Amino acid sequence: MDKNQLEALKNLLSSPQKVVIIPHKNPDGDAIGSTLGLALYLEKLGHSCHVIAPNDYPKFLKWMPTEERIIKYDQTMKHAIDLINDATLIFTLDFNHLSRIGAMGEDVEEAKAPCVMIDHHQQPADYATYMYSDTTMSSTCEMVYHFINMLGDIKLIDQNIASCLYTGIMTDTGSFKFASTTGTTHRVAAALLDTGIDGFKIHSKIADTNSTNRMKLLGCALKNLVVLEDYKTAFISLSKEELNAHDFKKGDTEGFVNYGLSLEGIVFAVIFIEDLQDNFIKLSLRSKGDFSVNQFARNHFNGGGHDNAAGGRSDHTMEATIEKFKAILPDYKTQLYEAYED
C-alpha cells in the first residue's frame, strides 16, 4: 500500500469512525472471512462497524465467528442504505469495481464517506480514496492480515479474527494448492494457526457439509462433462431443470469446475450454470499455467478475475453460449498448447 495513503488512513483510524464493510455479491469464503476479520479488528480499535453483504451466501460459511451480524442489503435495503449514508468510512473488500455489488454500487458511489479498497483482482477501478491492491496475493484475507500488520497491530489478531482470515486464505487457495499460494501465504497461515485455532475443524466445516442433493447434483454435473482434447479443455453445464431437480441451494456448485481441471491433459475448464431467476448463463473459468481466463472472460463473456480463476456471464441460451464458447476456442489453441507444455 502506498506509504502516504497508509499514513493518512492510519491518522483517520486514530479517532472513532462509523465504518461500513462490504464484500462482493454472492460472497465466498474470502469475501466473508475478510469482512468479518476486518470488522473484529477495527472494533478492537474502538470503531463502530457494520458488515453489509449485497445478498446471502452459502450455508457452509454460516459457522464463522460473528457471522450473524452480517446485514443482507437485498433483505433490509432501507436499513443498509441508512448505514451507508451515515458512515464516515467505507471498506470494500474482495472486489475492485462497484458493479460487483449490484444495486449497492450506486449507494456507495453517492455516499459522502471515503472508500478503502482492499483487493487482489486485476484491473481495479479508481473509485476508492485509499487503495490496497495487489494481484500477487493469494486472497483478500491474506491482505487484511498484512494490512493489520502495516498498522502495527498484529498482536490484536485473536482466535476469532484468525478463524475468519484462515478460512478465506484456505478457500481462495483451494486448500493451498493454487499457483497463487506463496511462501508468505504459508507463513501467514502458520501465524494464524499459532493463535490456537483448529485448522482441521475449519477445513471440515467448509468441505464436509455436503447434502445428499448436492452430491447427486455433482453426479449430474459430471455426467454432463464434455472434454475437448484438441483444445486441452473441459466443460460442464447445468440447466435450471437440473438444478431444481436436485433442490439447488446457494453454494451447491462450489468447486464443480475444478473437476474438469483435474483431468490429465486439461489446462482450461469451464462450468456453465443457468440462473434460476433471470435469463442468463453464469460461467466459472479455471486454468493452469499461463493461460489467462481473466483475459478470456473479459474478451468474450463480460467477466474477469484472476489469471487462473475468473467468472463471466452470457445473456444467450445455454446452447448458444456453449456454441459461442466452442467457436472461440480455435483462436486460443496455440496458447492452450503452450500452457499445457509448460
PDB file of C-alpha atoms in Angstrom, residues 119-242:
ATOM      1  CA  ASP A 119      -8.491  -6.434  -3.125  1.00  0.00           C
ATOM      2  CA  HIS A 120      -6.331  -8.820  -5.157  1.00  0.00           C
ATOM      3  CA  HIS A 121      -8.166  -8.877  -8.515  1.00  0.00           C
ATOM      4  CA  GLN A 122      -6.781  -7.438 -11.721  1.00  0.00           C
ATOM      5  CA  GLN A 123      -7.538  -4.039 -13.300  1.00  0.00           C
ATOM      6  CA  PRO A 124      -9.006  -2.104 -10.347  1.00  0.00           C
ATOM      7  CA  ALA A 125     -11.344   0.828 -10.889  1.00  0.00           C
ATOM      8  CA  ASP A 126     -10.484   4.198  -9.344  1.00  0.00           C
ATOM      9  CA  TYR A 127     -13.478   4.791  -7.051  1.00  0.00           C
ATOM     10  CA  ALA A 128     -11.512   4.384  -3.783  1.00  0.00           C
ATOM     11  CA  THR A 129      -9.749   7.181  -1.901  1.00  0.00           C
ATOM     12  CA  TYR A 130      -7.413   4.644  -0.305  1.00  0.00           C
ATOM     13  CA  MET A 131      -6.327   1.638  -2.353  1.00  0.00           C
ATOM     14  CA  TYR A 132      -4.528  -1.518  -1.284  1.00  0.00           C
ATOM     15  CA  SER A 133      -4.472  -3.577  -4.486  1.00  0.00           C
ATOM     16  CA  ASP A 134      -2.056  -6.473  -5.027  1.00  0.00           C
ATOM     17  CA  THR A 135      -2.748  -9.113  -7.682  1.00  0.00           C
ATOM     18  CA  THR A 136       0.106 -11.296  -6.424  1.00  0.00           C
ATOM     19  CA  MET A 137      -1.718 -12.018  -3.174  1.00  0.00           C
ATOM     20  CA  SER A 138      -3.461 -15.351  -2.640  1.00  0.00           C
ATOM     21  CA  SER A 139      -6.558 -13.785  -1.144  1.00  0.00           C
ATOM     22  CA  THR A 140      -8.062 -10.669   0.355  1.00  0.00           C
ATOM     23  CA  CYS A 141      -7.849 -12.351   3.763  1.00  0.00           C
ATOM     24  CA  GLU A 142      -4.075 -12.543   3.401  1.00  0.00           C
ATOM     25  CA  MET A 143      -4.130  -8.845   2.517  1.00  0.00           C
ATOM     26  CA  VAL A 144      -6.180  -7.994   5.623  1.00  0.00           C
ATOM     27  CA  TYR A 145      -3.533  -9.778   7.706  1.00  0.00           C
ATOM     28  CA  HIS A 146      -0.819  -7.647   6.079  1.00  0.00           C
ATOM     29  CA  PHE A 147      -2.969  -4.524   6.476  1.00  0.00           C
ATOM     30  CA  ILE A 148      -3.274  -5.145  10.224  1.00  0.00           C
ATOM     31  CA  ASN A 149       0.466  -5.749  10.330  1.00  0.00           C
ATOM     32  CA  MET A 150       1.165  -2.491   8.452  1.00  0.00           C
ATOM     33  CA  LEU A 151      -0.849  -0.651  11.082  1.00  0.00           C
ATOM     34  CA  GLY A 152       1.349  -2.231  13.776  1.00  0.00           C
ATOM     35  CA  ASP A 153      -1.454  -4.260  15.346  1.00  0.00           C
ATOM     36  CA  ILE A 154      -0.554  -7.872  14.575  1.00  0.00           C
ATOM     37  CA  LYS A 155      -0.840  -8.730  18.290  1.00  0.00           C
ATOM     38  CA  LEU A 156      -4.536  -7.820  18.175  1.00  0.00           C
ATOM     39  CA  ILE A 157      -5.313 -10.856  15.989  1.00  0.00           C
ATOM     40  CA  ASP A 158      -7.193 -13.230  18.280  1.00  0.00           C
ATOM     41  CA  GLN A 159      -8.731 -16.622  17.521  1.00  0.00           C
ATOM     42  CA  ASN A 160     -11.947 -15.170  16.085  1.00  0.00           C
ATOM     43  CA  ILE A 161     -10.087 -12.904  13.668  1.00  0.00           C
ATOM     44  CA  ALA A 162      -7.668 -15.715  12.833  1.00  0.00           C
ATOM     45  CA  SER A 163     -10.504 -18.148  12.092  1.00  0.00           C
ATOM     46  CA  CYS A 164     -12.044 -15.679   9.641  1.00  0.00           C
ATOM     47  CA  LEU A 165      -8.782 -14.893   7.858  1.00  0.00           C
ATOM     48  CA  TYR A 166      -7.625 -18.524   7.725  1.00  0.00           C
ATOM     49  CA  THR A 167     -10.952 -19.528   6.162  1.00  0.00           C
ATOM     50  CA  GLY A 168     -10.577 -17.026   3.334  1.00  0.00           C
ATOM     51  CA  ILE A 169      -6.969 -17.953   2.638  1.00  0.00           C
ATOM     52  CA  MET A 170      -7.763 -21.659   2.673  1.00  0.00           C
ATOM     53  CA  THR A 171     -10.779 -21.385   0.360  1.00  0.00           C
ATOM     54  CA  ASP A 172      -9.241 -18.942  -2.127  1.00  0.00           C
ATOM     55  CA  THR A 173      -6.097 -21.062  -2.493  1.00  0.00           C
ATOM     56  CA  GLY A 174      -8.018 -24.309  -2.949  1.00  0.00           C
ATOM     57  CA  SER A 175      -6.570 -25.590   0.335  1.00  0.00           C
ATOM     58  CA  PHE A 176      -3.164 -24.134  -0.537  1.00  0.00           C
ATOM     59  CA  LYS A 177      -2.784 -25.842  -3.908  1.00  0.00           C
ATOM     60  CA  PHE A 178      -3.394 -22.966  -6.364  1.00  0.00           C
ATOM     61  CA  ALA A 179      -0.481 -21.167  -8.004  1.00  0.00           C
ATOM     62  CA  SER A 180      -1.258 -18.009  -6.003  1.00  0.00           C
ATOM     63  CA  THR A 181      -0.071 -19.791  -2.841  1.00  0.00           C
ATOM     64  CA  THR A 182       3.358 -18.462  -1.869  1.00  0.00           C
ATOM     65  CA  GLY A 183       5.790 -18.990   0.965  1.00  0.00           C
ATOM     66  CA  THR A 184       4.391 -15.828   2.519  1.00  0.00           C
ATOM     67  CA  THR A 185       0.894 -17.302   2.294  1.00  0.00           C
ATOM     68  CA  HIS A 186       2.026 -20.332   4.271  1.00  0.00           C
ATOM     69  CA  ARG A 187       3.779 -18.133   6.840  1.00  0.00           C
ATOM     70  CA  VAL A 188       0.608 -16.078   7.331  1.00  0.00           C
ATOM     71  CA  ALA A 189      -1.449 -19.261   7.664  1.00  0.00           C
ATOM     72  CA  ALA A 190       1.051 -20.579  10.204  1.00  0.00           C
ATOM     73  CA  ALA A 191       0.844 -17.363  12.225  1.00  0.00           C
ATOM     74  CA  LEU A 192      -2.946 -17.646  12.260  1.00  0.00           C
ATOM     75  CA  LEU A 193      -2.764 -21.282  13.375  1.00  0.00           C
ATOM     76  CA  ASP A 194      -0.376 -20.231  16.124  1.00  0.00           C
ATOM     77  CA  THR A 195      -3.204 -18.245  17.736  1.00  0.00           C
ATOM     78  CA  GLY A 196      -4.689 -21.617  18.681  1.00  0.00           C
ATOM     79  CA  ILE A 197      -7.345 -22.069  16.011  1.00  0.00           C
ATOM     80  CA  ASP A 198      -8.064 -25.603  14.780  1.00  0.00           C
ATOM     81  CA  GLY A 199      -7.256 -25.765  11.054  1.00  0.00           C
ATOM     82  CA  PHE A 200      -8.701 -29.257  10.720  1.00  0.00           C
ATOM     83  CA  LYS A 201     -12.069 -28.165  12.109  1.00  0.00           C
ATOM     84  CA  ILE A 202     -12.175 -25.160   9.773  1.00  0.00           C
ATOM     85  CA  HIS A 203     -11.469 -27.374   6.753  1.00  0.00           C
ATOM     86  CA  SER A 204     -14.160 -29.793   7.936  1.00  0.00           C
ATOM     87  CA  LYS A 205     -16.771 -27.053   8.415  1.00  0.00           C
ATOM     88  CA  ILE A 206     -16.164 -25.845   4.858  1.00  0.00           C
ATOM     89  CA  ALA A 207     -15.684 -29.122   2.993  1.00  0.00           C
ATOM     90  CA  ASP A 208     -17.516 -31.815   4.947  1.00  0.00           C
ATOM     91  CA  THR A 209     -21.026 -30.390   4.892  1.00  0.00           C
ATOM     92  CA  ASN A 210     -22.374 -31.896   1.659  1.00  0.00           C
ATOM     93  CA  SER A 211     -26.070 -32.669   1.430  1.00  0.00           C
ATOM     94  CA  THR A 212     -27.314 -35.729  -0.418  1.00  0.00           C
ATOM     95  CA  ASN A 213     -28.830 -33.458  -3.070  1.00  0.00           C
ATOM     96  CA  ARG A 214     -25.516 -31.669  -3.629  1.00  0.00           C
ATOM     97  CA  MET A 215     -23.694 -34.961  -4.117  1.00  0.00           C
ATOM     98  CA  LYS A 216     -26.319 -36.091  -6.615  1.00  0.00           C
ATOM     99  CA  LEU A 217     -26.055 -32.729  -8.395  1.00  0.00           C
ATOM    100  CA  LEU A 218     -22.315 -33.305  -8.662  1.00  0.00           C
ATOM    101  CA  GLY A 219     -23.081 -36.654 -10.276  1.00  0.00           C
ATOM    102  CA  CYS A 220     -25.340 -34.878 -12.757  1.00  0.00           C
ATOM    103  CA  ALA A 221     -22.622 -32.310 -13.487  1.00  0.00           C
ATOM    104  CA  LEU A 222     -20.008 -34.994 -14.112  1.00  0.00           C
ATOM    105  CA  LYS A 223     -22.417 -36.826 -16.403  1.00  0.00           C
ATOM    106  CA  ASN A 224     -22.643 -33.598 -18.430  1.00  0.00           C
ATOM    107  CA  LEU A 225     -18.854 -33.258 -18.638  1.00  0.00           C
ATOM    108  CA  VAL A 226     -17.523 -32.656 -22.156  1.00  0.00           C
ATOM    109  CA  VAL A 227     -13.827 -32.998 -22.975  1.00  0.00           C
ATOM    110  CA  LEU A 228     -12.366 -31.206 -25.994  1.00  0.00           C
ATOM    111  CA  GLU A 229      -8.992 -32.903 -26.247  1.00  0.00           C
ATOM    112  CA  ASP A 230      -7.862 -30.846 -29.247  1.00  0.00           C
ATOM    113  CA  TYR A 231      -8.072 -27.716 -27.104  1.00  0.00           C
ATOM    114  CA  LYS A 232      -6.975 -29.146 -23.738  1.00  0.00           C
ATOM    115  CA  THR A 233     -10.367 -28.015 -22.482  1.00  0.00           C
ATOM    116  CA  ALA A 234     -13.242 -29.498 -20.494  1.00  0.00           C
ATOM    117  CA  PHE A 235     -16.629 -28.002 -19.651  1.00  0.00           C
ATOM    118  CA  ILE A 236     -19.724 -28.811 -17.610  1.00  0.00           C
ATOM    119  CA  SER A 237     -23.235 -27.426 -17.993  1.00  0.00           C
ATOM    120  CA  LEU A 238     -26.162 -27.362 -15.568  1.00  0.00           C
ATOM    121  CA  SER A 239     -29.650 -26.232 -16.591  1.00  0.00           C
ATOM    122  CA  LYS A 240     -32.432 -24.777 -14.467  1.00  0.00           C
ATOM    123  CA  GLU A 241     -34.260 -28.064 -14.668  1.00  0.00           C
ATOM    124  CA  GLU A 242     -31.259 -29.994 -13.385  1.00  0.00           C
TER     125      GLU A 242
END
